[in-house]
Amino acid sequence: MTAQGTDSPEHCLTHTPSRPSSAGAGAGVLTVLFSVFQPVSHETLEADVEDEGPAQAADSSNPGDGLPQYRLSEIKNHGPKSSRPWVIFEDKVYDITDWIPAHPGGEVILRAAGGSIEPYWDIFAIHKTPYVREILQQFVVGKIHPDDLEDGRPRMNDIEDPFVSDPTRDPRLRQITAKPCNAETAGEDLAEAFLTPNEVFYVRNHMWVPVIEDTAADAHGITIELPDGDVKTYTVHDLKAKFKQYSVTAVLQCSGNRRRDMTEHANKTNGLQWGPGAISCAKWEGVRLRDVLKDAGLPLDDLPEDAQHVQFSGLEAYGASIPIHSALDPRGDVLLAFKMNDLPLPRDHGFPVRVIVPGTVAARCVKWVSKIVVSDEESDTSWQRRDYKCFGPNETRDLDWDKYKSIQEMPITSAITRARKKSADGNHVEVEGYAYSGGGHEIQRVDVSLDGGKTWDQASLVDDSEQDSGSKAWSWKRWRYEGALPTTTEAAAFVVKATDDAYNTQPQCYKSIYNLRGNLATAWHRVEFDPRKEKGCADS
């Protein structure tokens, strides 16, 4: 159901040749080089070539450095299915065959085989260092033929775009980045309905969107690995047929939601500059992770000591983990979800299956999940051990990433998503927004101020209980407030803060919670409203 708005003016917050045998020496750096790549096993890969030896170039003479020259068509023959996979960097060709067995991510690097590695490095600029290039040079086998170069580099049309198969996004989303796509839900869409429509649900991608055809969805497999080494694989069809399915209504929120406010009101932050729209709410349907792990052989009543974390890996290379107690909590509602708002998961949101961990930062809700490991350690990805942590306001240099735990449960937050004039002179206004607290805590009260926090009143909480489901309060509360401005001639500062059932409340300012990564920007949300202007709201 969608809430019907009034017709009054709105102010919306939208806003191989031989080479040195030094693979072992270069292994450490090449772990950094390629560890971000994940093979997309469902994609149609180029046919293997009959001759698995080095391709013979039409012109292999190069007096300058003695390296043979290869046409791009020949390099493509050394793709993911070749026994001698090659990659391109600038005008050079590199044979990565001997590195693959040592790669901690297995055959992840094959995503770039047969083509250029540069589009992937553009996603992860950490690779663009002289030392990394020096190590890569150990694997050079040739150069690109001059006929395939333009100004000394391969033509852009000849370099495959990793994002070429990404889905089309709804134009109502407020795009932060295009490649990979990161886009937030606009204010009017956040305020409109309890369940955010799939097409305007915020998008957070770290890389490309894997391609799995509808006809292949049920055959998609998820491998479960237990501490004793036992391995069991379930297809999506197996999961649907074998286990009871449940539904849960839950918010997903990026840890960087409202990071832009922290940057503006405290100090510079590193990360996507999200407004208040990196949050949405949906009904999720699937099977309980707890049930699947039990069926796979994990003894829930007598857990081994090395069962401390549950790690998730997605098809595109992303990985994260949650503590074992979160995964096994009978009232935790952790799902392997197939549906979102009664429809199959959209591609941007994990089709055909994703992890849903209610009350927890969305970074743990891995999309396109293909592997689940019960381990004595949390995931070793940077997304688990580095990106989603908070340091003190003074900790801006020489950061010790092992000092603090990874973000799991989300703190309380709220935001103003829309304000409307209720009278012709703009003196009376209606303000709307959301409030949410992680860990299953329920919002008890929303306080609103129309004068910058000098005086306060309580907003009305919208009763959306008929659409809610789950063992705890995993969803948000929508709220509305009507009031008179203190003056009709000057701009007013609207402020909102919320309190949950544990009496957690939001901090007043961003400076006290400032952290370099800009995570958990949960201070009072402030919006400037000028009734003299046609569009009187400015998100701040």
Coordinates of C-alpha atoms in Angstrom, one line a residue:
M1 CA 0.0 0.0 0.0
T2 CA 1.1 3.5 -0.7
A3 CA 0.3 6.5 1.4
Q4 CA -1.6 9.2 -0.4
G5 CA -0.2 12.7 -0.2
T6 CA -2.0 16.0 -0.5
D7 CA -2.1 18.2 -3.5
S8 CA -0.3 21.1 -1.7
P9 CA 3.1 22.3 -2.9
E10 CA 5.9 19.9 -1.9
H11 CA 9.5 20.4 -0.9
C12 CA 11.2 17.1 -1.5
L13 CA 14.6 16.1 -0.4
T14 CA 15.9 14.4 -3.6
H15 CA 18.7 15.1 -4.2
T16 CA 54.5 -18.5 -23.5
P17 CA 57.6 -17.2 -24.1
S18 CA 60.0 -17.8 -21.2
R19 CA 60.1 -15.4 -18.3
P20 CA 61.7 -15.3 -14.9
S21 CA 60.7 -18.0 -12.5
S22 CA 59.8 -15.5 -9.8
A23 CA 56.1 -16.2 -9.2
G24 CA 56.8 -17.0 -5.6
A25 CA 58.6 -13.7 -5.0
G26 CA 55.8 -11.8 -6.5
A27 CA 53.0 -13.7 -4.9
G28 CA 52.4 -11.3 -2.0
V29 CA 52.0 -8.3 -4.3
L30 CA 50.0 -10.2 -6.8
T31 CA 47.6 -11.1 -4.1
V32 CA 46.8 -7.4 -3.9
L33 CA 46.8 -7.2 -7.7
F34 CA 44.1 -9.8 -8.3
S35 CA 42.4 -10.6 -5.1
V36 CA 39.4 -8.4 -6.0
F37 CA 38.4 -10.4 -9.0
Q38 CA 35.8 -13.1 -8.8
P39 CA 35.0 -15.6 -11.7
V40 CA 31.5 -15.3 -13.0
S41 CA 30.9 -19.0 -13.6
H42 CA 27.5 -18.5 -15.3
E43 CA 28.7 -16.3 -18.1
T44 CA 29.3 -17.7 -21.6
L45 CA 33.1 -17.8 -22.0
E46 CA 35.0 -17.9 -25.2
A47 CA 35.8 -21.3 -26.6
D48 CA 39.2 -22.8 -25.8
V49 CA 41.7 -22.7 -28.5
E50 CA 43.1 -25.9 -29.9
D51 CA 46.8 -24.8 -29.7
E52 CA 47.4 -24.0 -26.0
G53 CA 50.9 -22.8 -26.6
P54 CA 51.8 -19.1 -27.1
A55 CA 50.0 -17.6 -30.1
Q56 CA 52.2 -16.9 -33.1
A57 CA 51.9 -13.3 -34.1
A58 CA 51.9 -12.2 -37.7
D59 CA 54.8 -9.9 -36.8
S60 CA 56.9 -11.0 -33.9
S61 CA 59.8 -8.8 -34.5
N62 CA 60.4 -5.8 -32.2
P63 CA 64.0 -4.6 -32.3
G64 CA 63.4 -2.2 -29.4
D65 CA 62.9 -4.8 -26.6
G66 CA 62.8 -8.2 -28.3
L67 CA 59.2 -8.9 -27.2
P68 CA 56.9 -10.6 -29.8
Q69 CA 53.8 -8.7 -30.9
Y70 CA 50.3 -10.1 -30.7
R71 CA 47.0 -9.0 -32.3
L72 CA 44.1 -8.5 -29.9
S73 CA 42.2 -11.3 -31.7
E74 CA 45.0 -13.7 -30.6
I75 CA 45.0 -12.4 -27.1
K76 CA 41.3 -13.1 -26.8
N77 CA 42.1 -16.8 -27.5
H78 CA 43.8 -16.8 -24.2
G79 CA 40.6 -16.2 -22.2
P80 CA 39.2 -17.8 -19.1
K81 CA 38.9 -21.2 -20.7
S82 CA 42.4 -21.3 -22.1
S83 CA 45.1 -23.2 -20.3
R84 CA 47.4 -20.2 -20.9
P85 CA 45.3 -17.2 -19.8
W86 CA 46.7 -13.7 -20.6
V87 CA 45.8 -10.2 -19.6
I88 CA 46.6 -6.8 -21.1
F89 CA 48.0 -3.8 -19.3
E90 CA 48.7 -0.7 -21.4
D91 CA 50.5 -2.0 -24.5
K92 CA 51.9 -5.1 -22.9
V93 CA 50.7 -8.7 -22.7
Y94 CA 51.0 -10.8 -19.5
D95 CA 50.7 -14.6 -19.0
I96 CA 49.2 -15.2 -15.6
T97 CA 49.0 -19.0 -15.8
D98 CA 51.7 -19.7 -13.2
W99 CA 50.1 -17.3 -10.8
I100 CA 46.6 -18.8 -10.7
P101 CA 47.5 -21.8 -8.4
A102 CA 49.0 -19.4 -5.9
H103 CA 46.1 -17.0 -6.0
P104 CA 44.2 -17.0 -2.7
G105 CA 41.0 -16.3 -4.5
G106 CA 41.5 -19.3 -6.8
E107 CA 40.5 -18.5 -10.4
V108 CA 39.1 -15.1 -9.6
I109 CA 41.5 -13.4 -11.9
L110 CA 40.1 -15.1 -14.9
R111 CA 37.4 -12.4 -15.1
A112 CA 40.0 -10.3 -17.0
A113 CA 41.6 -13.1 -19.0
G114 CA 41.8 -12.5 -22.7
G115 CA 41.4 -8.7 -22.3
S116 CA 42.6 -5.7 -20.4
I117 CA 43.0 -5.6 -16.7
E118 CA 42.7 -1.8 -16.6
P119 CA 38.9 -1.5 -16.3
Y120 CA 39.2 -3.5 -13.1
W121 CA 42.1 -1.5 -11.8
D122 CA 39.9 1.6 -12.4
I123 CA 37.6 0.2 -9.8
F124 CA 40.4 -0.4 -7.3
A125 CA 42.9 2.4 -7.7
I126 CA 45.1 0.8 -5.0
H127 CA 46.7 -1.2 -7.8
K128 CA 48.0 1.8 -9.6
T129 CA 51.4 1.9 -7.9
P130 CA 54.9 1.6 -9.4
Y131 CA 55.6 -1.4 -7.2
V132 CA 52.6 -3.3 -8.5
R133 CA 53.6 -2.6 -12.0
E134 CA 57.1 -3.8 -11.3
I135 CA 55.9 -7.1 -10.1
L136 CA 53.5 -7.5 -13.0
Q137 CA 56.4 -6.9 -15.4
Q138 CA 57.7 -10.4 -14.3
F139 CA 54.9 -12.0 -16.3
V140 CA 55.3 -10.1 -19.5
V141 CA 55.2 -12.2 -22.7
G142 CA 54.8 -9.7 -25.4
K143 CA 53.4 -6.5 -26.8
I144 CA 50.2 -5.5 -28.6
H145 CA 50.6 -5.2 -32.3
P146 CA 50.9 -1.6 -33.5
D147 CA 47.9 -2.0 -35.8
D148 CA 45.7 -2.5 -32.7
L149 CA 47.1 0.6 -30.9
E150 CA 46.1 4.2 -31.0
D151 CA 48.5 6.7 -29.4
G152 CA 50.3 3.7 -27.9
R153 CA 47.3 2.2 -26.2
P154 CA 44.5 -0.2 -27.2
R155 CA 41.5 1.6 -28.6
M156 CA 38.7 2.1 -26.1
N157 CA 36.3 0.3 -28.4
D158 CA 38.5 -2.8 -28.1
I159 CA 38.5 -2.9 -24.3
E160 CA 35.6 -4.7 -22.8
D161 CA 33.6 -2.7 -20.3
P162 CA 33.0 -4.8 -17.2
F163 CA 29.7 -3.0 -16.7
V164 CA 28.3 -3.5 -20.2
S165 CA 25.7 -6.1 -19.0
D166 CA 24.5 -4.1 -16.0
P167 CA 20.7 -3.6 -15.7
T168 CA 19.0 -0.3 -16.6
R169 CA 18.2 1.8 -13.5
D170 CA 15.1 3.8 -12.8
P171 CA 15.7 7.5 -13.5
R172 CA 14.1 8.5 -10.2
L173 CA 17.1 7.1 -8.3
R174 CA 19.7 9.7 -7.4
Q175 CA 22.9 8.4 -8.9
I176 CA 26.2 8.8 -6.9
T177 CA 28.4 6.8 -9.2
A178 CA 27.6 5.1 -12.5
K179 CA 30.3 2.4 -12.7
P180 CA 29.8 0.7 -10.4
C181 CA 26.2 1.9 -9.8
N182 CA 25.5 3.5 -6.5
A183 CA 22.3 5.4 -6.3
E184 CA 20.0 6.5 -3.4
T185 CA 16.3 6.7 -3.1
A186 CA 14.8 10.1 -3.6
G187 CA 13.1 11.8 -0.7
E188 CA 9.6 11.7 -2.2
D189 CA 9.9 7.9 -2.7
L190 CA 11.2 7.4 0.8
A191 CA 8.2 9.2 2.2
E192 CA 5.6 7.6 -0.1
A193 CA 5.3 4.0 1.1
F194 CA 6.2 1.7 4.0
L195 CA 7.7 -0.8 1.5
T196 CA 10.1 0.9 -0.9
P197 CA 9.2 -0.2 -4.5
N198 CA 11.9 -2.4 -6.0
E199 CA 12.7 0.0 -8.8
V200 CA 13.6 2.8 -6.5
F201 CA 15.2 0.8 -3.7
Y202 CA 18.6 2.2 -3.2
V203 CA 21.5 0.5 -5.0
R204 CA 24.9 -0.2 -3.5
N205 CA 27.3 -2.1 -5.8
H206 CA 31.0 -2.5 -5.4
M207 CA 31.5 -4.0 -8.8
W208 CA 29.6 -5.2 -11.9
V209 CA 26.3 -7.0 -11.7
P210 CA 26.7 -10.7 -12.5
V211 CA 24.5 -12.1 -15.3
I212 CA 22.4 -15.1 -14.5
E213 CA 19.6 -15.8 -16.9
D214 CA 16.1 -16.5 -15.6
T215 CA 16.3 -20.0 -17.0
A216 CA 19.5 -20.7 -15.1
A217 CA 18.4 -19.3 -11.7
D218 CA 17.2 -22.5 -10.1
A219 CA 20.5 -24.2 -11.1
H220 CA 22.6 -21.6 -9.3
G221 CA 24.5 -23.3 -6.6
I222 CA 25.6 -22.3 -3.1
T223 CA 28.4 -24.3 -1.5
I224 CA 28.4 -24.7 2.3
E225 CA 31.7 -25.4 3.9
L226 CA 31.9 -26.5 7.6
P227 CA 34.8 -26.3 10.0
D228 CA 35.4 -30.1 9.8
G229 CA 35.9 -29.8 6.1
D230 CA 32.6 -31.2 5.1
V231 CA 31.2 -29.5 1.9
K232 CA 27.6 -29.6 0.6
T233 CA 26.2 -27.7 -2.4
Y234 CA 22.5 -26.7 -2.7
T235 CA 21.0 -25.3 -5.9
V236 CA 18.3 -22.6 -5.6
H237 CA 15.8 -25.3 -6.6
D238 CA 17.1 -27.5 -3.7
L239 CA 16.6 -24.7 -1.2
K240 CA 13.1 -23.9 -2.4
A241 CA 12.0 -27.6 -2.4
K242 CA 13.7 -28.8 0.8
F243 CA 13.2 -26.0 3.3
K244 CA 10.2 -24.0 4.7
Q245 CA 10.1 -20.5 3.4
Y246 CA 9.6 -17.4 5.6
S247 CA 9.1 -13.7 5.1
V248 CA 10.5 -10.8 7.0
T249 CA 10.1 -7.1 6.5
A250 CA 13.5 -5.4 7.0
V251 CA 15.4 -2.2 6.4
L252 CA 18.7 -2.3 4.5
Q253 CA 20.9 0.7 5.2
C254 CA 24.4 1.5 4.0
S255 CA 26.8 2.4 6.8
G256 CA 27.5 5.6 4.9
N257 CA 24.0 6.8 4.9
R258 CA 24.0 10.6 5.4
R259 CA 27.8 10.7 5.1
R260 CA 27.4 13.9 3.2
D261 CA 26.1 15.6 6.3
M262 CA 29.2 14.5 8.3
T263 CA 31.4 15.9 5.6
E264 CA 29.6 19.2 5.6
H265 CA 29.2 19.7 9.4
A266 CA 32.4 18.0 10.7
N267 CA 35.3 17.3 8.4
K268 CA 36.2 15.6 5.1
T269 CA 35.3 11.9 4.9
N270 CA 36.4 9.1 2.6
G271 CA 33.6 7.4 0.8
L272 CA 30.5 7.9 -1.3
Q273 CA 28.8 11.1 -0.3
W274 CA 25.3 9.7 0.4
G275 CA 22.4 11.9 1.4
P276 CA 19.6 10.4 3.6
G277 CA 18.5 8.0 0.8
A278 CA 21.0 5.1 1.3
I279 CA 18.2 3.2 3.1
S280 CA 15.1 1.4 2.1
C281 CA 12.6 -1.1 3.4
A282 CA 11.3 -4.3 1.7
K283 CA 9.6 -7.6 2.4
W284 CA 12.1 -10.4 1.9
E285 CA 11.2 -14.1 1.4
G286 CA 13.4 -17.1 1.5
V287 CA 14.7 -19.9 3.7
R288 CA 16.4 -19.6 7.1
L289 CA 20.2 -19.8 7.0
R290 CA 19.9 -21.6 10.3
D291 CA 17.9 -24.5 8.7
V292 CA 20.3 -24.8 5.8
L293 CA 23.4 -24.9 8.0
K294 CA 21.8 -27.6 10.2
D295 CA 20.9 -29.7 7.2
A296 CA 24.5 -29.3 5.9
G297 CA 25.7 -31.0 9.1
L298 CA 26.5 -28.2 11.5
P299 CA 25.6 -29.4 15.0
L300 CA 23.6 -26.4 16.3
D301 CA 23.3 -27.8 19.9
D302 CA 27.0 -28.6 20.2
L303 CA 28.9 -26.1 18.1
P304 CA 32.6 -26.8 17.5
E305 CA 34.9 -24.2 19.0
D306 CA 36.0 -23.1 15.5
A307 CA 32.5 -22.2 14.5
Q308 CA 32.7 -18.5 15.3
H309 CA 31.8 -16.7 12.1
V310 CA 29.7 -17.3 8.9
Q311 CA 31.4 -16.0 5.8
F312 CA 29.5 -15.1 2.6
S313 CA 31.0 -14.8 -0.9
G314 CA 29.2 -13.3 -3.9
L315 CA 29.7 -14.1 -7.6
E316 CA 31.3 -10.7 -8.4
A317 CA 34.0 -11.1 -5.6
Y318 CA 32.4 -9.3 -2.7
G319 CA 32.7 -11.0 0.7
A320 CA 31.6 -10.4 4.3
S321 CA 30.7 -12.3 7.4
I322 CA 28.5 -12.2 10.5
P323 CA 29.1 -13.8 14.0
I324 CA 27.8 -17.3 14.3
H325 CA 25.3 -16.3 17.0
S326 CA 23.6 -13.9 14.6
A327 CA 23.3 -16.6 11.9
L328 CA 21.8 -19.2 14.3
D329 CA 19.6 -17.0 16.5
P330 CA 16.1 -18.5 16.0
R331 CA 14.6 -15.0 16.3
G332 CA 17.3 -13.4 14.1
D333 CA 15.4 -14.1 10.9
V334 CA 18.6 -14.4 8.8
L335 CA 17.5 -15.5 5.3
L336 CA 18.8 -16.8 2.0
A337 CA 16.2 -14.7 0.1
F338 CA 14.8 -15.3 -3.3
K339 CA 12.0 -12.6 -3.3
M340 CA 11.8 -8.9 -2.7
N341 CA 8.3 -7.4 -2.2
D342 CA 6.6 -10.5 -3.6
L343 CA 8.7 -10.5 -6.8
P344 CA 12.0 -12.3 -7.7
L345 CA 15.0 -10.4 -6.6
P346 CA 16.0 -7.7 -9.1
R347 CA 19.5 -8.1 -10.6
D348 CA 20.8 -5.1 -8.7
H349 CA 19.6 -6.7 -5.5
G350 CA 21.1 -10.1 -5.7
F351 CA 19.1 -12.3 -8.2
P352 CA 18.7 -15.2 -7.8
V353 CA 19.6 -15.3 -4.1
R354 CA 21.1 -13.0 -1.4
V355 CA 21.7 -13.0 2.3
I356 CA 19.4 -10.9 4.4
V357 CA 20.6 -10.2 8.0
P358 CA 17.9 -8.0 9.6
G359 CA 19.0 -5.2 11.9
T360 CA 22.6 -5.4 10.6
V361 CA 24.5 -3.1 8.2
A362 CA 23.6 -3.9 4.6
A363 CA 27.3 -4.6 3.9
R364 CA 26.8 -8.1 5.5
C365 CA 23.8 -8.9 3.3
V366 CA 25.9 -10.4 0.4
K367 CA 24.2 -10.4 -3.0
W368 CA 24.5 -13.2 -5.6
V369 CA 25.8 -15.4 -2.8
S370 CA 27.6 -18.5 -4.1
K371 CA 29.6 -19.7 -1.1
I372 CA 29.0 -19.9 2.7
V373 CA 31.8 -20.9 5.1
V374 CA 31.5 -21.5 8.8
S375 CA 34.9 -20.5 10.2
D376 CA 36.9 -19.5 13.2
E377 CA 37.7 -16.2 11.6
E378 CA 35.7 -13.4 10.0
S379 CA 35.9 -12.9 6.3
D380 CA 39.4 -11.7 5.3
T381 CA 38.1 -9.3 2.7
S382 CA 38.8 -5.6 2.9
W383 CA 35.0 -5.0 3.1
Q384 CA 35.0 -6.9 6.4
R385 CA 38.2 -5.9 8.0
R386 CA 38.8 -2.4 6.8
D387 CA 36.0 -0.4 5.1
Y388 CA 33.2 -0.7 7.6
K389 CA 34.8 0.4 10.8
C390 CA 34.7 3.6 12.9
F391 CA 37.7 5.4 14.4
G392 CA 37.7 8.2 16.9
P393 CA 37.5 11.9 15.7
N394 CA 41.2 12.3 16.2
E395 CA 42.3 9.1 14.5
T396 CA 43.1 10.2 11.0
R397 CA 46.6 8.9 10.3
D398 CA 48.4 5.5 10.6
L399 CA 45.1 3.7 11.3
D400 CA 45.3 0.3 13.0
W401 CA 42.5 -1.6 11.2
D402 CA 42.6 -4.4 13.7
K403 CA 41.9 -2.1 16.7
Y404 CA 38.1 -2.0 16.3
K405 CA 35.4 -4.5 15.4
S406 CA 33.6 -4.5 12.1
I407 CA 30.2 -2.8 12.1
Q408 CA 27.3 -5.2 12.5
E409 CA 24.1 -3.9 14.2
M410 CA 23.2 -0.4 13.2
P411 CA 22.6 2.5 15.6
I412 CA 19.4 4.6 15.7
T413 CA 18.9 7.2 13.1
S414 CA 16.1 9.3 11.5
A415 CA 15.7 11.8 8.7
I416 CA 13.4 14.3 7.1
T417 CA 12.4 13.2 3.7
R418 CA 9.7 15.6 2.7
A419 CA 8.2 18.9 3.8
R420 CA 5.1 20.6 2.4
K421 CA 3.4 23.9 2.8
K422 CA -0.1 23.4 4.4
S423 CA -1.2 27.0 3.9
A424 CA -0.8 29.6 1.1
D425 CA 1.5 31.8 3.2
G426 CA 3.6 28.8 4.1
N427 CA 3.2 29.4 7.8
H428 CA 1.8 25.9 8.4
V429 CA 3.8 22.9 7.3
E430 CA 3.7 19.1 7.2
V431 CA 7.0 17.3 7.6
E432 CA 7.6 13.6 7.0
G433 CA 10.4 11.1 7.3
Y434 CA 11.7 7.8 8.7
A435 CA 13.2 6.5 11.9
Y436 CA 15.1 3.3 12.3
S437 CA 17.1 1.4 14.9
G438 CA 19.2 -1.7 14.3
G439 CA 19.4 -4.9 16.3
G440 CA 15.6 -5.3 16.3
H441 CA 15.0 -2.3 18.5
E442 CA 11.6 -0.6 18.0
I443 CA 11.2 3.2 17.5
Q444 CA 9.3 4.6 20.5
R445 CA 9.3 8.3 19.8
V446 CA 10.3 10.9 17.1
D447 CA 11.0 14.5 18.2
V448 CA 10.6 17.3 15.8
S449 CA 11.7 20.9 16.0
L450 CA 10.8 23.7 13.6
D451 CA 13.2 26.2 15.1
G452 CA 16.6 24.5 15.0
G453 CA 16.2 22.6 18.2
K454 CA 15.0 25.4 20.6
T455 CA 11.6 23.9 21.1
W456 CA 10.4 20.3 20.4
D457 CA 7.2 18.4 19.8
Q458 CA 6.4 14.8 19.0
A459 CA 5.6 13.5 15.6
S460 CA 2.8 10.9 14.8
L461 CA 4.1 7.4 14.0
V462 CA 2.4 5.9 11.0
D463 CA 0.8 2.5 11.7
D464 CA 2.2 0.1 9.1
S465 CA 1.9 -3.0 11.3
E466 CA -0.3 -4.8 8.8
Q467 CA 2.6 -4.8 6.3
D468 CA 5.2 -5.8 8.9
S469 CA 6.6 -9.3 9.5
G470 CA 9.4 -10.8 11.5
S471 CA 10.4 -11.9 15.0
K472 CA 11.6 -8.4 16.0
A473 CA 11.3 -4.8 14.9
W474 CA 13.4 -5.0 11.7
S475 CA 11.6 -2.3 9.8
W476 CA 11.4 1.4 10.0
K477 CA 8.8 3.8 11.4
R478 CA 7.4 6.4 9.1
W479 CA 6.4 9.6 10.9
R480 CA 4.5 12.8 10.2
Y481 CA 4.3 16.2 11.9
E482 CA 2.2 19.3 11.3
G483 CA 2.9 22.6 12.9
A484 CA 3.2 26.3 12.6
L485 CA 6.5 28.0 11.8
P486 CA 7.9 30.5 14.4
T487 CA 7.9 33.2 11.6
T488 CA 6.7 33.5 8.0
T489 CA 9.4 35.8 6.8
E490 CA 12.6 34.0 7.6
A491 CA 14.0 30.5 6.8
A492 CA 13.5 27.9 9.5
A493 CA 15.7 25.0 10.5
F494 CA 13.7 21.7 10.8
V495 CA 15.4 19.1 13.1
V496 CA 14.5 15.5 13.8
K497 CA 15.8 12.9 16.3
A498 CA 14.4 9.6 17.4
T499 CA 14.5 7.3 20.5
D500 CA 14.1 3.5 20.5
D501 CA 12.8 1.0 23.1
A502 CA 16.2 0.8 24.8
Y503 CA 16.1 4.6 25.0
N504 CA 19.0 4.9 22.6
T505 CA 18.8 8.3 20.9
Q506 CA 20.8 10.2 18.3
P507 CA 23.8 12.5 19.1
Q508 CA 23.3 16.2 18.6
C509 CA 26.2 17.0 16.4
Y510 CA 28.5 15.3 13.9
K511 CA 31.8 16.5 15.3
S512 CA 31.5 14.2 18.3
I513 CA 31.0 11.1 16.2
Y514 CA 33.3 12.1 13.3
N515 CA 35.3 9.3 11.8
L516 CA 37.5 9.5 8.7
R517 CA 35.4 6.9 6.8
G518 CA 32.2 8.8 7.5
N519 CA 30.4 5.8 8.8
L520 CA 27.3 5.9 11.0
A521 CA 26.4 9.5 10.4
T522 CA 23.5 9.4 12.8
A523 CA 23.4 12.9 14.3
W524 CA 20.2 15.0 14.4
H525 CA 19.0 15.5 10.8
R526 CA 18.6 19.2 9.9
V527 CA 16.8 20.7 6.9
E528 CA 16.6 24.4 6.0
F529 CA 13.1 25.5 5.0
D530 CA 12.3 28.8 3.5
P531 CA 8.5 29.4 3.0
R532 CA 9.3 32.4 0.7
K533 CA 10.8 30.1 -1.9
E534 CA 8.8 27.8 -4.2
K535 CA 11.1 25.0 -3.2
G536 CA 11.8 25.8 0.4
C537 CA 13.8 22.8 1.6
A538 CA 17.5 22.2 1.3
D539 CA 18.9 18.9 2.7
S540 CA 21.8 19.7 5.0

